[in-house]
mmCIF file of C-alpha atoms in Angstrom:
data_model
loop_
_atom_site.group_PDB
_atom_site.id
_atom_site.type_symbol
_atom_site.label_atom_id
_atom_site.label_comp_id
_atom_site.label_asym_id
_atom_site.label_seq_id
_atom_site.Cartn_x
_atom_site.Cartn_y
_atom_site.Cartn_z
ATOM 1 C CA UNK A 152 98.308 50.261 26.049
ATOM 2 C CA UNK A 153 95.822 52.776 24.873
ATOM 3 C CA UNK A 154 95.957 56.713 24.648
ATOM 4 C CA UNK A 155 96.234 58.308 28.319
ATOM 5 C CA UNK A 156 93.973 60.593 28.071
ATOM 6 C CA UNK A 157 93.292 63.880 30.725
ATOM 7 C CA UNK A 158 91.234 66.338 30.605
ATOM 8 C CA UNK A 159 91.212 68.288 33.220
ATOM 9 C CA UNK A 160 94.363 71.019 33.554
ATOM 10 C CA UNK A 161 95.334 74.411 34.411
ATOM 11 C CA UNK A 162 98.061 76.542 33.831
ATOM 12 C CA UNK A 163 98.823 80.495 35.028
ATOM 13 C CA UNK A 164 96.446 81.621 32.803
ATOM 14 C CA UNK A 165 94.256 80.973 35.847
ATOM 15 C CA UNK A 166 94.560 79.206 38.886
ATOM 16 C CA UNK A 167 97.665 76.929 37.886
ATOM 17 C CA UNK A 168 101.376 77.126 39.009
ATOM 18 C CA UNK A 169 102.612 76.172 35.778
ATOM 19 C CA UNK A 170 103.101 78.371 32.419
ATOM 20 C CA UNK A 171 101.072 76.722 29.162
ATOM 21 C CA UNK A 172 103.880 75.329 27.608
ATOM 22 C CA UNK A 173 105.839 73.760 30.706
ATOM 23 C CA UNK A 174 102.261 72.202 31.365
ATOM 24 C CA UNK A 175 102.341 70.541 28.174
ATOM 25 C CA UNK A 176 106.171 69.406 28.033
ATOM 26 C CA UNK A 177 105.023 67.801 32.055
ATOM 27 C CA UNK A 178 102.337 66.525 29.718
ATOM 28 C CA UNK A 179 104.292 64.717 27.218
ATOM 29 C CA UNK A 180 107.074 63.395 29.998
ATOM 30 C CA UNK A 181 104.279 61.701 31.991
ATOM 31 C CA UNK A 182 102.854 60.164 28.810
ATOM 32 C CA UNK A 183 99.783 61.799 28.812
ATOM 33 C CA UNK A 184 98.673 62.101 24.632
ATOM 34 C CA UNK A 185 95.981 63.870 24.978
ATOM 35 C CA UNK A 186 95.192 66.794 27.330
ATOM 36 C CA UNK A 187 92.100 69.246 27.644
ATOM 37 C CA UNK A 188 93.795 72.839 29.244
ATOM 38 C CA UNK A 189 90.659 73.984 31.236
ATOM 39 C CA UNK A 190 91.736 77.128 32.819
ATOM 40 C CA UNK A 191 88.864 79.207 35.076
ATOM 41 C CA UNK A 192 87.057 81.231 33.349
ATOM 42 C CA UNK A 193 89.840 81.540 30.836
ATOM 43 C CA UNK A 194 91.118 80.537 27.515
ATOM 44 C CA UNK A 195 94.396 83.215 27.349
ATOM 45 C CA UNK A 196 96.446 79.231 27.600
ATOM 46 C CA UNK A 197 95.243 77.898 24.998
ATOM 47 C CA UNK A 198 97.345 79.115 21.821
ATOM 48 C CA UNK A 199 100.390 78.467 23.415
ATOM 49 C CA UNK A 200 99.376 75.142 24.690
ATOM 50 C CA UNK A 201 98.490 74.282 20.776
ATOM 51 C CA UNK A 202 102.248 75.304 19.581
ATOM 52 C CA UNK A 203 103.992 73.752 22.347
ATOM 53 C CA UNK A 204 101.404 70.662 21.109
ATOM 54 C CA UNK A 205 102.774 70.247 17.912
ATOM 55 C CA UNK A 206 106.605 70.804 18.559
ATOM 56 C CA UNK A 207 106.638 67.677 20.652
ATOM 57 C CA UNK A 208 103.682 66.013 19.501
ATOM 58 C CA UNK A 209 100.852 65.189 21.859
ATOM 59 C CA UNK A 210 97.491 66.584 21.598
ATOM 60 C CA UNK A 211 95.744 69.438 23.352
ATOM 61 C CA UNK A 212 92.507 69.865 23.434
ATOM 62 C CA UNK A 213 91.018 73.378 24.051
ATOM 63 C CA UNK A 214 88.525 73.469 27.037
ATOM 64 C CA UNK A 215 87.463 76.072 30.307
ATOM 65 C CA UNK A 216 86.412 75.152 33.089
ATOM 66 C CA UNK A 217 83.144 77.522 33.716
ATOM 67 C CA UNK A 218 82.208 79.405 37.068
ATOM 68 C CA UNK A 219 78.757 78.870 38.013
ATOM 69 C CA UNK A 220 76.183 79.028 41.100
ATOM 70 C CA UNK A 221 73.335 76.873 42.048
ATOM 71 C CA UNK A 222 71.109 76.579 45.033
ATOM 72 C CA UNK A 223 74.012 78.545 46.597
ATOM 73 C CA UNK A 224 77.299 76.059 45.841
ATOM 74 C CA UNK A 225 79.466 76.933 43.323
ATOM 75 C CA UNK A 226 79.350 74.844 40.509
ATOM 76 C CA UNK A 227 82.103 74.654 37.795
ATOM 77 C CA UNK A 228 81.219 73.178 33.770
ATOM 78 C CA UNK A 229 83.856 71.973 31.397
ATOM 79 C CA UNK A 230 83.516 72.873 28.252
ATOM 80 C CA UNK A 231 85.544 70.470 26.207
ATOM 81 C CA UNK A 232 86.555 71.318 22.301
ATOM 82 C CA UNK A 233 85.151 74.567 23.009
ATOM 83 C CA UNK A 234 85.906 77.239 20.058
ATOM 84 C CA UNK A 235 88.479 79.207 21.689
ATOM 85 C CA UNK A 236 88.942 82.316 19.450
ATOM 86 C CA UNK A 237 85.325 82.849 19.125
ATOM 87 C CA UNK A 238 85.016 87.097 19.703
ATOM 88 C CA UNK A 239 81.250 86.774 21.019
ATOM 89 C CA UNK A 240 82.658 83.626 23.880
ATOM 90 C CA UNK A 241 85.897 86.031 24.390
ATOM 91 C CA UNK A 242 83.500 89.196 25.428
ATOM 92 C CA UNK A 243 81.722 87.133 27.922
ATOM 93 C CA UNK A 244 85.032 85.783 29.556
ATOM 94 C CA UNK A 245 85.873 89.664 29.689
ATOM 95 C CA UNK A 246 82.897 90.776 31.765
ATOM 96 C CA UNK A 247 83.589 87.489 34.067
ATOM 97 C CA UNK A 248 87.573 88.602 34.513
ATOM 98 C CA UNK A 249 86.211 92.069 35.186
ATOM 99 C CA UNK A 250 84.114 90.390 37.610
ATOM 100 C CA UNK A 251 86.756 88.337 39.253
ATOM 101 C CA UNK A 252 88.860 90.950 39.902
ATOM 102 C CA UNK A 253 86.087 92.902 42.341
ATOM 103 C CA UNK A 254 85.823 89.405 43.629
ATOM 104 C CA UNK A 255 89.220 89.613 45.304
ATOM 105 C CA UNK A 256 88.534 93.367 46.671
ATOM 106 C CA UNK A 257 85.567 91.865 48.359
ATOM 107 C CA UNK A 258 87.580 89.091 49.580
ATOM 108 C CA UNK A 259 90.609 90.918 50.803
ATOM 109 C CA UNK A 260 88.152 93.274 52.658
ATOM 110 C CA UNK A 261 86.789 90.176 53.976
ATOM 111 C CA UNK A 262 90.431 89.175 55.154
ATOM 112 C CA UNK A 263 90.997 92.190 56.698
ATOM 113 C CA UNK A 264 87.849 92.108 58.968
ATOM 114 C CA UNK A 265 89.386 88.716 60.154
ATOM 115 C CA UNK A 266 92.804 90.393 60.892
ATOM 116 C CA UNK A 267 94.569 89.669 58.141
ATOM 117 C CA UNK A 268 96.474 92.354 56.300
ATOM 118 C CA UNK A 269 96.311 91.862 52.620
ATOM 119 C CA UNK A 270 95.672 94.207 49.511
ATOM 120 C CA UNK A 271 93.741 93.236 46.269
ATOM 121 C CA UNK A 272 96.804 94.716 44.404
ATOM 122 C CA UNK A 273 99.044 92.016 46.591
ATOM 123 C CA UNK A 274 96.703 89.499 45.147
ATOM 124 C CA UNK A 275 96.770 91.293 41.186
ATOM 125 C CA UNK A 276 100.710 90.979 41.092
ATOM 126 C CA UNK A 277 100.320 87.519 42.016
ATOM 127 C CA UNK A 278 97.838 86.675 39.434
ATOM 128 C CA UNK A 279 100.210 89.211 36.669
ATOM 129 C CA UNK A 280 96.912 89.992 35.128
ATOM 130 C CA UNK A 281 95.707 86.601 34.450
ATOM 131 C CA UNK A 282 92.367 84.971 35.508
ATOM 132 C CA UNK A 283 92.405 85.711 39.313
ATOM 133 C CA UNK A 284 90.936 83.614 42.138
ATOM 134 C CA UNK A 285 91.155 82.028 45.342
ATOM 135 C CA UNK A 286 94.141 80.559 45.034
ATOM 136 C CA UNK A 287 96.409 83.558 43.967
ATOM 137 C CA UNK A 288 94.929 85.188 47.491
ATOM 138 C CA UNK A 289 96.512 82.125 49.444
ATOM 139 C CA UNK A 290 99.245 82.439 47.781
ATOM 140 C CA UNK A 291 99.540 86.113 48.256
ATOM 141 C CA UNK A 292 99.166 85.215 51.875
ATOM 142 C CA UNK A 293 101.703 82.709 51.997
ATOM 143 C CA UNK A 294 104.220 84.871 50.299
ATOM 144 C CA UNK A 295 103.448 87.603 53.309
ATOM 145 C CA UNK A 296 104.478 85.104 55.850
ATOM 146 C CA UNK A 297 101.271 85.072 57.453
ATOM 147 C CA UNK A 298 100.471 81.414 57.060
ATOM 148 C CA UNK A 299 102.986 78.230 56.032
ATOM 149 C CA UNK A 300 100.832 76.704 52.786
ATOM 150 C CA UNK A 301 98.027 77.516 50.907
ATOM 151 C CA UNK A 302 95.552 74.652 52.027
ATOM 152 C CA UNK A 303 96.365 76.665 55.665
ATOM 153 C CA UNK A 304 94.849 79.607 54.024
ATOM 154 C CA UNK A 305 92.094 78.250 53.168
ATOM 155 C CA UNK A 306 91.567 76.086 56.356
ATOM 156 C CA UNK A 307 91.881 79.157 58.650
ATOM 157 C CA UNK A 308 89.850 82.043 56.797
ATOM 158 C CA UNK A 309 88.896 81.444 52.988
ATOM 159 C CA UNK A 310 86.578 78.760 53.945
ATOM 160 C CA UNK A 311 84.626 80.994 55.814
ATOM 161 C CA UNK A 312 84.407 83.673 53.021
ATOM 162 C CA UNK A 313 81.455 82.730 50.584
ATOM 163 C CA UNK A 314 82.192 85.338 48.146
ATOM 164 C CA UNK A 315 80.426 83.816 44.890
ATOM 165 C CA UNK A 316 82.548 85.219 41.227
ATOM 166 C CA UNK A 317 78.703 85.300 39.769
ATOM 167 C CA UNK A 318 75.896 84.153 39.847
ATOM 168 C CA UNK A 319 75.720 82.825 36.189
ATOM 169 C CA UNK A 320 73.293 79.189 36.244
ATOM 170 C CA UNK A 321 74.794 75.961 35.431
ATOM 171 C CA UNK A 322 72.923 75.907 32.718
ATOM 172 C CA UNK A 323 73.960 79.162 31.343
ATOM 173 C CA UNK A 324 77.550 78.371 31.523
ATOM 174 C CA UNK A 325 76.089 75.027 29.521
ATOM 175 C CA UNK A 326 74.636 76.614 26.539
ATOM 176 C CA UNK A 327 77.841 79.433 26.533
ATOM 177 C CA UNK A 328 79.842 76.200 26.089
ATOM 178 C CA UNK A 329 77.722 74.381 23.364
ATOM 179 C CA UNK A 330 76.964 77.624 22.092
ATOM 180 C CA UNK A 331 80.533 78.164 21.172
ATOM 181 C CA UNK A 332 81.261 74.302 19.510
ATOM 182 C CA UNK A 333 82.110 72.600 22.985
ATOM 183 C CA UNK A 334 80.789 69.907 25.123
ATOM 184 C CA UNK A 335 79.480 70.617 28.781
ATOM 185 C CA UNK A 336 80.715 68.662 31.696
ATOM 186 C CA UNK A 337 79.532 68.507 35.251
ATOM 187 C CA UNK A 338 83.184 68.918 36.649
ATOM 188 C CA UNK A 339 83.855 66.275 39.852
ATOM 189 C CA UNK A 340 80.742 66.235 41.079
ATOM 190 C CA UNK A 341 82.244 64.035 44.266
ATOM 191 C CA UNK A 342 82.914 67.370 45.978
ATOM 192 C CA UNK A 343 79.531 67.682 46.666
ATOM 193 C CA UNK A 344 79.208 64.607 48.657
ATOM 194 C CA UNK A 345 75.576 64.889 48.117
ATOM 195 C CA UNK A 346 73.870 62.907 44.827
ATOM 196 C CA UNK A 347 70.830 64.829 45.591
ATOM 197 C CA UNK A 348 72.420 67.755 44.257
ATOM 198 C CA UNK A 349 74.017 66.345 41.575
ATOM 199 C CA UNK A 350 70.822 65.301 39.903
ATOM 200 C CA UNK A 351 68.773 68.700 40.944
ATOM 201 C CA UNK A 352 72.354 70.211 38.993
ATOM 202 C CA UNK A 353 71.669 68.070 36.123
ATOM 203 C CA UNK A 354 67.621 68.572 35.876
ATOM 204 C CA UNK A 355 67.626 72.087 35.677
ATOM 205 C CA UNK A 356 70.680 72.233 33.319
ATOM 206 C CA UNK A 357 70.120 69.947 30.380
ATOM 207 C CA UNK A 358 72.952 71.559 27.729
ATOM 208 C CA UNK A 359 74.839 69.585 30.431
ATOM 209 C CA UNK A 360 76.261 66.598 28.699
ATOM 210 C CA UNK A 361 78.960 65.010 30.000
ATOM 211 C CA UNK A 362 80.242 64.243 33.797
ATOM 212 C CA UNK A 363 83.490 63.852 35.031
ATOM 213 C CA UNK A 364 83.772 60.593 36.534
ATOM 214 C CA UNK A 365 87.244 60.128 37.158
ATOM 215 C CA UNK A 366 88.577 62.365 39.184
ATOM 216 C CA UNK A 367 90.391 62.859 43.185
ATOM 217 C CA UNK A 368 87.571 61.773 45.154
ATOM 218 C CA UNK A 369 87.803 61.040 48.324
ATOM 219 C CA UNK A 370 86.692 57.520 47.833
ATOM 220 C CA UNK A 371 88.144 54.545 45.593
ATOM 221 C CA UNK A 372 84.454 53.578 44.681
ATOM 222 C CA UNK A 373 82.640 56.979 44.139
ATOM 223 C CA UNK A 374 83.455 57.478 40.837
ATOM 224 C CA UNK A 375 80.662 53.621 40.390
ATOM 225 C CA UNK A 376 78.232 56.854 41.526
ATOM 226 C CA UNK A 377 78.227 59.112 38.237
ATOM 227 C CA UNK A 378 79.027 56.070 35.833
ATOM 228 C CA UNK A 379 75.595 55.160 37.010
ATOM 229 C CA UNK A 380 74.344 58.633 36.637
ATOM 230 C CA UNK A 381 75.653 58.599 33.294
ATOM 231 C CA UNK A 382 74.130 55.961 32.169
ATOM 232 C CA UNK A 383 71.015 56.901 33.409
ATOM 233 C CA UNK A 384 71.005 60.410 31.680
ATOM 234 C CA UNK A 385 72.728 58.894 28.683
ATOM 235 C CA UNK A 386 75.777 61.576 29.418
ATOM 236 C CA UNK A 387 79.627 61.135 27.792
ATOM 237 C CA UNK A 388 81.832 60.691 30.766
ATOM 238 C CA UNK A 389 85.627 62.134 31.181
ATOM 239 C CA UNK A 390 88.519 61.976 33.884
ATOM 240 C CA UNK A 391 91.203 64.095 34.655
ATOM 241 C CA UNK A 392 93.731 64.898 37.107
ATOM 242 C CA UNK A 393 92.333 68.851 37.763
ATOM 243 C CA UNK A 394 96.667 68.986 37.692
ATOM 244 C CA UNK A 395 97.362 72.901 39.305
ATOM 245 C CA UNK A 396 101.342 71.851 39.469
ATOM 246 C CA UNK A 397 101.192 73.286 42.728
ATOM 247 C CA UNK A 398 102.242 72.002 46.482
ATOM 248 C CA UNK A 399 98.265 71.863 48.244
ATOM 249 C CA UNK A 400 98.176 68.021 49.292
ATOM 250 C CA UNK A 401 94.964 67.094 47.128
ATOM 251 C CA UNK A 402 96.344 68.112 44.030
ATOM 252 C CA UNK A 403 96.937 65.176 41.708
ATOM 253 C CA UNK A 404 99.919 65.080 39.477
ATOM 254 C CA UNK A 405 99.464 65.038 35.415
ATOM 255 C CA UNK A 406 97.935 61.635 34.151
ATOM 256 C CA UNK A 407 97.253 60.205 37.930
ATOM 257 C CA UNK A 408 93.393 60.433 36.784
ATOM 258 C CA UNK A 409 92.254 59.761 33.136
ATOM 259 C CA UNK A 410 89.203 59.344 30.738
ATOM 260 C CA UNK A 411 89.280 55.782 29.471
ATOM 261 C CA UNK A 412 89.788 55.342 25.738
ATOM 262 C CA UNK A 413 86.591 54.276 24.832
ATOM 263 C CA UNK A 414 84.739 57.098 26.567
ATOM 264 C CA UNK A 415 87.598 59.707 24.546
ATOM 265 C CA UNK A 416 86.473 58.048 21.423
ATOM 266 C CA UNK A 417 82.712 58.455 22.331
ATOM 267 C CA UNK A 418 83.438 62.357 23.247
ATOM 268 C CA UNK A 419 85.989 63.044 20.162
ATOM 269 C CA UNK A 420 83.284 63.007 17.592
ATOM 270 C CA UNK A 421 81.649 65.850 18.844
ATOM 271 C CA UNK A 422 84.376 68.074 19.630
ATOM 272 C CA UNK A 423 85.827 71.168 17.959
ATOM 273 C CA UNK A 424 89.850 70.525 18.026
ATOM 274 C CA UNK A 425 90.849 73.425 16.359
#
């Protein structure tokens, strides 16, 4: 059997339920050997995530996963093998924590107008200082008692908040990446449900070059959609599981969506590992 290979995962350095090094023990019990940690807008994971690495020997490799905003969607970029220590990459991710943070005032006022009680220093302790986004609101609301799970959350009110973290271009988030030794990837590009879009994404951003093929879509066969595109644009492709290790009902467990092994050995000669 070849190397199982995912690279797409987050940990409580963002988004993600689960501390860096439980995510890559989970890692190594569900026989994963390699696996890109891709936290938003964040990279705090990642030296933790290496140690943990080599005491029980799988790889990690050292990714984001990149807030960005086109033709009025949010739009997120991997940046695979990225160089995470890099002081001029760690100054930008500063400004866009900064950033994130007013992001959840604006939200929680937004909350409030729709009758739901909940302060942006609720959300803060929820996050402990990390990378903050949607998910630590739901959560925050959830741990209130105001609504059962966090997919509820989202169903009843943060679906109808469009509160954008920035407005930083696809392709800006692109050349930050490559700019800093990693390789950009369109991440799942199936939850657009529009191709259109996907190809206007990838026009206008050309540091873009990879696409996440595998991934949760909603459909057995859409993933035969952006092999095509790949091939097309002449783009590396990748899978992953996008693993949060928390309870909302589309999250996919460690491993349950991989990159192939011949499209890891096409994207592991142009990555930074270390």
């Amino acid at each position: 059997m070849g190397l199982k290979v995912d690279l797409h995962s987050h940990t409580t350095a963002s988004d993600g339920a689960t501390p860096p090094r439980e995510l890559v023990r989970l890692a190594k019990t569900a026989g994963v050997d390699v696996l890109g940690v891709t936290d938003h807008d964040s990279v705090d994971a990642v030296g933790e995530c290496l140690e943990e690495a080599k005491a029980v020997g799988i790889r990690v490799l050292p990714g984001i996963e990149m807030s960005s905003r086109f033709e009025g969607r949010d739009v997120h970029v991997l940046g695979l093998g990225i160089d995470w220590r890099a002081p001029s990459l760690l100054a930008v991710l500063d400004g866009i924590k900064a950033r994130r943070r007013e992001r959840v005032e604006r939200i929680c006022a937004a909350l409030r107008g729709l009758g739901v009680p909940l302060a942006a220093e609720e959300v803060f302790a929820e996050s402990k200082g990390k990378s903050v986004g949607r998910k630590h609101v739901a959560r925050a609301v959830v741990k209130k008692g105001l609504a059962a799970t966090d997919g509820e959350v989202f169903d009843r009110w943060l679906g109808k908040i469009d509160l954008p973290v920035h407005e930083l271009p696809p392709q800006e988030a692109a050349t930050l990446i490559r700019a800093h030794g990693g390789i950009a990837v369109l991440a799942h590009p199936g939850f657009f449900d529009d191709d259109a879009l996907v190809e206007r994404i990838l026009d206008a951003a050309p540091s873009i070059r990879g696409i996440e093929v595998w991934h949760r879509y909603d459909s057995p066969r859409k993933h035969l959609r952006y092999l095509d595109a790949a091939r097309r644009r002449n783009l590396r492709t990748t899978g992953g599981s996008d693993f949060h290790g928390d309870v909302h009902p589309h999250n996919a467990g460690l491993g349950a969506y991989l990159t192939p092994p011949d499209s890891w050995k096409n994207l592991e000669n142009g990555v930074v590992t270390q």
